[in-house]
Tab-separated table of C-alpha atoms in Angstrom:
chain	number	residue	atom	x	y	z
A	1	MET	CA	-53.462	156.954	-44.649
A	2	TYR	CA	-56.931	157.445	-46.305
A	3	GLN	CA	-60.208	157.750	-45.389
A	4	LEU	CA	-63.207	157.263	-47.799
A	5	THR	CA	-65.382	159.792	-49.503
A	6	PRO	CA	-69.778	159.540	-48.823
A	7	GLN	CA	-69.247	157.508	-52.043
A	8	GLY	CA	-66.553	154.856	-50.464
A	9	LEU	CA	-68.644	154.880	-47.615
A	10	GLU	CA	-71.774	153.778	-49.241
A	11	LEU	CA	-69.789	151.543	-51.523
A	12	PHE	CA	-68.152	149.840	-48.404
A	13	THR	CA	-71.213	149.599	-46.647
A	14	ARG	CA	-73.237	147.484	-49.410
A	15	ILE	CA	-70.013	145.502	-49.891
A	16	MET	CA	-69.916	144.678	-46.016
A	17	HIS	CA	-73.771	143.978	-46.283
A	18	GLY	CA	-72.789	141.525	-49.330
A	19	SER	CA	-74.353	143.848	-51.960
A	20	ALA	CA	-71.362	144.541	-53.952
A	21	PRO	CA	-68.551	142.912	-54.745
A	22	GLU	CA	-65.188	143.570	-52.809
A	23	GLU	CA	-63.256	145.075	-56.055
A	24	SER	CA	-65.838	147.504	-56.565
A	25	LEU	CA	-64.048	149.775	-53.883
A	26	ALA	CA	-60.672	150.537	-56.075
A	27	LEU	CA	-58.366	151.671	-54.026
A	28	ASN	CA	-56.952	153.830	-56.258
A	29	ASP	CA	-60.264	155.550	-57.090
A	30	ARG	CA	-60.381	159.723	-55.839
A	31	ALA	CA	-63.889	159.471	-56.001
A	32	PHE	CA	-63.838	156.669	-53.055
A	33	LEU	CA	-60.891	157.583	-50.573
A	34	GLU	CA	-58.561	160.798	-49.635
A	35	PRO	CA	-55.669	161.152	-47.753
A	36	LEU	CA	-55.685	162.128	-44.613
A	37	PRO	CA	-53.142	164.751	-44.001
A	38	GLY	CA	-50.360	164.575	-41.469
A	39	THR	CA	-50.305	160.709	-41.781
A	40	GLY	CA	-48.057	158.272	-43.139
A	41	PRO	CA	-48.217	154.493	-44.355
A	42	PHE	CA	-50.102	151.899	-43.065
A	43	GLU	CA	-49.481	148.170	-43.562
A	44	ALA	CA	-52.390	146.097	-43.841
A	45	ARG	CA	-51.249	142.743	-42.776
A	46	ASP	CA	-52.605	139.364	-39.952
A	47	TYR	CA	-51.711	141.508	-36.821
A	48	GLY	CA	-51.739	138.964	-33.588
A	49	SER	CA	-53.688	140.868	-31.479
A	50	ALA	CA	-55.708	143.904	-30.903
A	51	ARG	CA	-53.103	145.575	-29.304
A	52	GLU	CA	-50.179	145.106	-32.127
A	53	LEU	CA	-53.466	146.610	-34.302
A	54	ALA	CA	-53.634	149.285	-32.158
A	55	ALA	CA	-49.939	150.567	-31.861
A	56	ALA	CA	-49.776	149.808	-35.886
A	57	VAL	CA	-52.483	152.191	-36.595
A	58	CYS	CA	-51.013	155.065	-33.917
A	59	LYS	CA	-47.582	154.554	-35.554
A	60	SER	CA	-48.866	155.579	-38.936
A	61	LEU	CA	-51.298	158.600	-37.303
A	62	ARG	CA	-47.903	160.415	-35.925
A	63	GLU	CA	-48.574	163.284	-34.393
A	64	ARG	CA	-52.074	163.037	-35.311
A	65	SER	CA	-54.534	162.168	-32.165
A	66	PRO	CA	-57.135	159.034	-32.267
A	67	HIS	CA	-59.481	161.178	-30.221
A	68	GLU	CA	-59.281	164.041	-32.236
A	69	LEU	CA	-59.825	162.173	-35.347
A	70	ALA	CA	-62.398	159.427	-33.520
A	71	ASP	CA	-65.371	160.765	-35.171
A	72	ARG	CA	-64.156	160.724	-38.839
A	73	THR	CA	-66.173	157.635	-40.267
A	74	GLY	CA	-64.115	157.634	-43.376
A	75	LEU	CA	-60.952	156.684	-42.112
A	76	TRP	CA	-62.179	153.918	-39.440
A	77	ALA	CA	-63.434	152.610	-42.947
A	78	TRP	CA	-60.980	152.318	-44.622
A	79	LEU	CA	-59.402	151.012	-42.004
A	80	THR	CA	-61.250	148.232	-41.680
A	81	PHE	CA	-61.506	147.448	-45.972
A	82	VAL	CA	-57.645	147.565	-46.114
A	83	LEU	CA	-57.709	145.044	-42.607
A	84	ARG	CA	-61.197	143.022	-43.678
A	85	ASP	CA	-58.795	139.316	-44.110
A	86	CYS	CA	-57.570	140.407	-40.634
A	87	LEU	CA	-60.757	140.514	-39.281
A	88	PHE	CA	-62.977	138.769	-40.358
A	89	ALA	CA	-61.107	135.842	-42.892
A	90	LYS	CA	-63.469	134.031	-45.473
A	91	SER	CA	-64.494	130.831	-44.197
A	92	GLY	CA	-65.228	128.169	-47.196
A	93	GLY	CA	-65.484	131.857	-49.180
A	94	ILE	CA	-67.550	133.287	-47.106
A	95	ARG	CA	-66.628	136.521	-44.799
A	96	LYS	CA	-68.821	137.082	-41.579
A	97	VAL	CA	-68.696	139.708	-40.587
A	98	GLY	CA	-71.473	139.580	-37.954
A	99	GLU	CA	-72.806	143.440	-36.238
A	100	MET	CA	-72.703	146.371	-38.408
A	101	HIS	CA	-70.950	148.221	-35.259
A	102	ARG	CA	-67.883	145.541	-35.224
A	103	TRP	CA	-67.071	146.929	-38.838
A	104	TYR	CA	-69.348	150.285	-39.881
A	105	PRO	CA	-67.983	153.246	-36.818
A	106	SER	CA	-70.656	154.379	-35.064
A	107	PRO	CA	-70.800	158.274	-33.714
A	108	PRO	CA	-68.365	157.972	-30.945
A	109	GLY	CA	-71.345	159.789	-28.529
A	110	ASP	CA	-73.136	156.495	-28.964
A	111	TYR	CA	-70.840	154.760	-26.643
A	112	GLN	CA	-72.362	151.335	-26.250
A	113	LYS	CA	-72.182	150.500	-29.858
A	114	ALA	CA	-69.338	152.540	-30.847
A	115	GLN	CA	-66.839	150.549	-28.099
A	116	ARG	CA	-67.567	147.268	-30.032
A	117	HIS	CA	-65.852	148.970	-33.143
A	118	LEU	CA	-62.925	146.388	-34.199
A	119	VAL	CA	-60.163	148.725	-35.208
A	120	ARG	CA	-61.370	152.175	-33.240
A	121	MET	CA	-62.003	150.980	-30.252
A	122	PRO	CA	-58.656	149.089	-28.933
A	123	THR	CA	-56.809	151.926	-30.963
A	124	LEU	CA	-58.748	154.531	-28.787
A	125	LEU	CA	-57.628	152.482	-25.458
A	126	TYR	CA	-53.891	151.805	-26.484
A	127	ALA	CA	-53.904	155.406	-27.195
A	128	SER	CA	-55.267	156.596	-23.626
A	129	LEU	CA	-53.810	153.913	-21.524
A	130	ALA	CA	-50.907	152.584	-22.851
A	131	GLU	CA	-49.602	149.298	-20.802
A	132	ASP	CA	-52.482	149.846	-18.545
A	133	ALA	CA	-54.841	148.353	-21.517
A	134	ASP	CA	-52.559	144.915	-22.024
A	135	HIS	CA	-55.927	143.141	-21.026
A	136	LEU	CA	-58.230	144.641	-22.353
A	137	LEU	CA	-56.814	144.207	-26.027
A	138	LEU	CA	-55.492	140.587	-25.930
A	139	GLY	CA	-56.138	137.920	-28.527
A	140	LYS	CA	-57.296	138.307	-31.750
A	141	PRO	CA	-58.193	141.392	-33.676
A	142	SER	CA	-61.310	140.159	-34.795
A	143	VAL	CA	-62.327	139.335	-31.494
A	144	HIS	CA	-64.161	141.870	-28.896
A	145	GLY	CA	-63.610	139.777	-26.025
A	146	GLU	CA	-65.363	139.539	-23.048
A	147	LEU	CA	-63.354	141.308	-20.849
A	148	ARG	CA	-62.982	144.529	-22.882
A	149	GLU	CA	-67.091	143.968	-22.718
A	150	GLN	CA	-67.313	143.812	-19.680
A	151	LEU	CA	-64.660	146.450	-18.674
A	152	THR	CA	-65.399	149.410	-21.001
A	153	ALA	CA	-69.158	149.331	-21.089
A	154	GLN	CA	-69.362	152.767	-19.532
A	155	GLN	CA	-67.393	155.406	-20.530
A	156	ASP	CA	-67.058	156.861	-16.864
A	157	MET	CA	-64.431	153.366	-16.833
A	158	LEU	CA	-61.908	154.418	-19.364
A	159	ASN	CA	-60.885	155.922	-15.684
A	160	ARG	CA	-56.688	155.122	-16.331
A	161	ASN	CA	-56.495	153.892	-12.417
A	162	PHE	CA	-59.712	151.740	-12.327
A	163	GLN	CA	-58.169	150.093	-15.930
A	164	LYS	CA	-54.598	149.234	-13.515
A	165	VAL	CA	-57.131	147.823	-11.281
A	166	ALA	CA	-58.452	145.856	-13.640
A	167	ARG	CA	-55.229	144.543	-15.211
A	168	GLN	CA	-53.827	143.562	-11.930
A	169	LEU	CA	-56.471	141.462	-11.139
A	170	TYR	CA	-56.859	139.935	-14.376
A	171	TYR	CA	-53.538	139.779	-16.411
A	172	VAL	CA	-50.789	137.973	-16.472
A	173	ASP	CA	-47.383	139.733	-18.007
A	174	ALA	CA	-45.277	136.689	-18.235
A	175	THR	CA	-47.639	134.802	-20.246
A	176	ASP	CA	-49.191	137.715	-21.777
A	177	SER	CA	-52.634	136.232	-20.909
A	178	PHE	CA	-55.589	136.531	-18.960
A	179	LYS	CA	-56.053	134.495	-15.416
A	180	ARG	CA	-58.638	131.957	-15.174
A	181	GLY	CA	-62.172	132.934	-14.671
A	182	ALA	CA	-61.196	136.005	-15.481
A	183	ALA	CA	-63.630	136.814	-18.451
A	184	GLY	CA	-66.430	134.509	-16.900
A	185	SER	CA	-69.122	135.477	-14.640
A	186	GLY	CA	-68.183	134.140	-11.297
A	187	GLY	CA	-67.279	135.929	-7.711
A	188	GLY	CA	-63.939	138.460	-8.619
A	189	SER	CA	-64.767	138.131	-12.541
A	190	ALA	CA	-64.194	141.338	-14.615
A	191	ARG	CA	-68.215	141.343	-15.305
A	192	ARG	CA	-68.529	141.611	-11.161
A	193	LEU	CA	-65.863	143.918	-11.485
A	194	GLY	CA	-67.831	146.276	-13.104
A	195	THR	CA	-70.994	145.464	-10.786
A	196	ILE	CA	-69.119	146.069	-7.791
A	197	ARG	CA	-67.835	149.612	-9.331
A	198	LYS	CA	-71.479	151.188	-10.258
A	199	GLN	CA	-71.837	150.111	-6.333
A	200	LEU	CA	-69.286	151.719	-5.054
A	201	ASP	CA	-69.548	155.303	-7.371
A	202	VAL	CA	-72.598	155.839	-5.287
A	203	THR	CA	-70.381	156.788	-2.399
A	204	TRP	CA	-66.697	157.264	-3.274
A	205	ASP	CA	-65.464	159.008	-6.331
A	206	MET	CA	-62.779	157.287	-8.132
A	207	THR	CA	-61.768	159.075	-10.656
A	208	ASP	CA	-60.314	160.788	-7.561
A	209	MET	CA	-59.029	157.695	-6.346
A	210	SER	CA	-55.318	155.557	-6.869
A	211	ALA	CA	-55.447	151.937	-8.332
A	212	GLY	CA	-54.444	150.837	-5.117
A	213	GLN	CA	-57.132	152.771	-2.799
A	214	ILE	CA	-59.419	151.550	-5.381
A	215	LEU	CA	-58.311	147.941	-4.399
A	216	LYS	CA	-58.734	148.603	-1.324
A	217	LEU	CA	-62.505	148.662	-1.778
A	218	LEU	CA	-63.258	145.576	-3.114
A	219	PRO	CA	-64.473	142.663	-1.356
A	220	PRO	CA	-63.223	139.554	0.045
A	221	GLU	CA	-64.751	137.837	-3.854
A	222	PHE	CA	-61.362	139.770	-5.523
A	223	ASP	CA	-59.086	138.072	-3.416
A	224	ALA	CA	-58.495	134.848	-5.115
A	225	TYR	CA	-57.006	137.655	-8.324
A	226	ARG	CA	-55.560	140.135	-6.182
């Protein structure tokens, strides 16, 4: 695996803004990128889901922790660039990349923006939660997704037991899919779970509670998802 140098990052940014051609970032030019020690090869291909992509990144990182590397802007930008056909497929010859936070990794401390990166965030979720992140990593890598937006909007939501609750409420193992209404805004939806969590957190220390204990605290509007 590689990371972009400062020159590479500057060129990457211009490419993504459409002011430089993609071929100008030569992936064999050491002025633009450098190897990342301790990592293995990475295959840039059309991954079927964010979970599949995240698993591939973790495998290529070998013994390196994604969390240890979260502030390596050059790494995540390099991955975004080599995965551009998977993340930002061309339509009519045009590549629509969307808001900058999707492709240029914001500082990890800027959580509202950092959690929207299409490669780093899924990788961190997969590395931290494994199968307990299934509900957050469904769908194409190019789509941030409503459940991920609602259930990772605050850093303390990354508690494993809270995500176990969300997985139990909204994910169907047999079909690898969401339950109907999970991504909406109605009663018991993921949006409501985020709201209720903040209310409960005023009284309860949810970081020390099991998934079962958290489930018992949820109001009747969640019964349809239990």
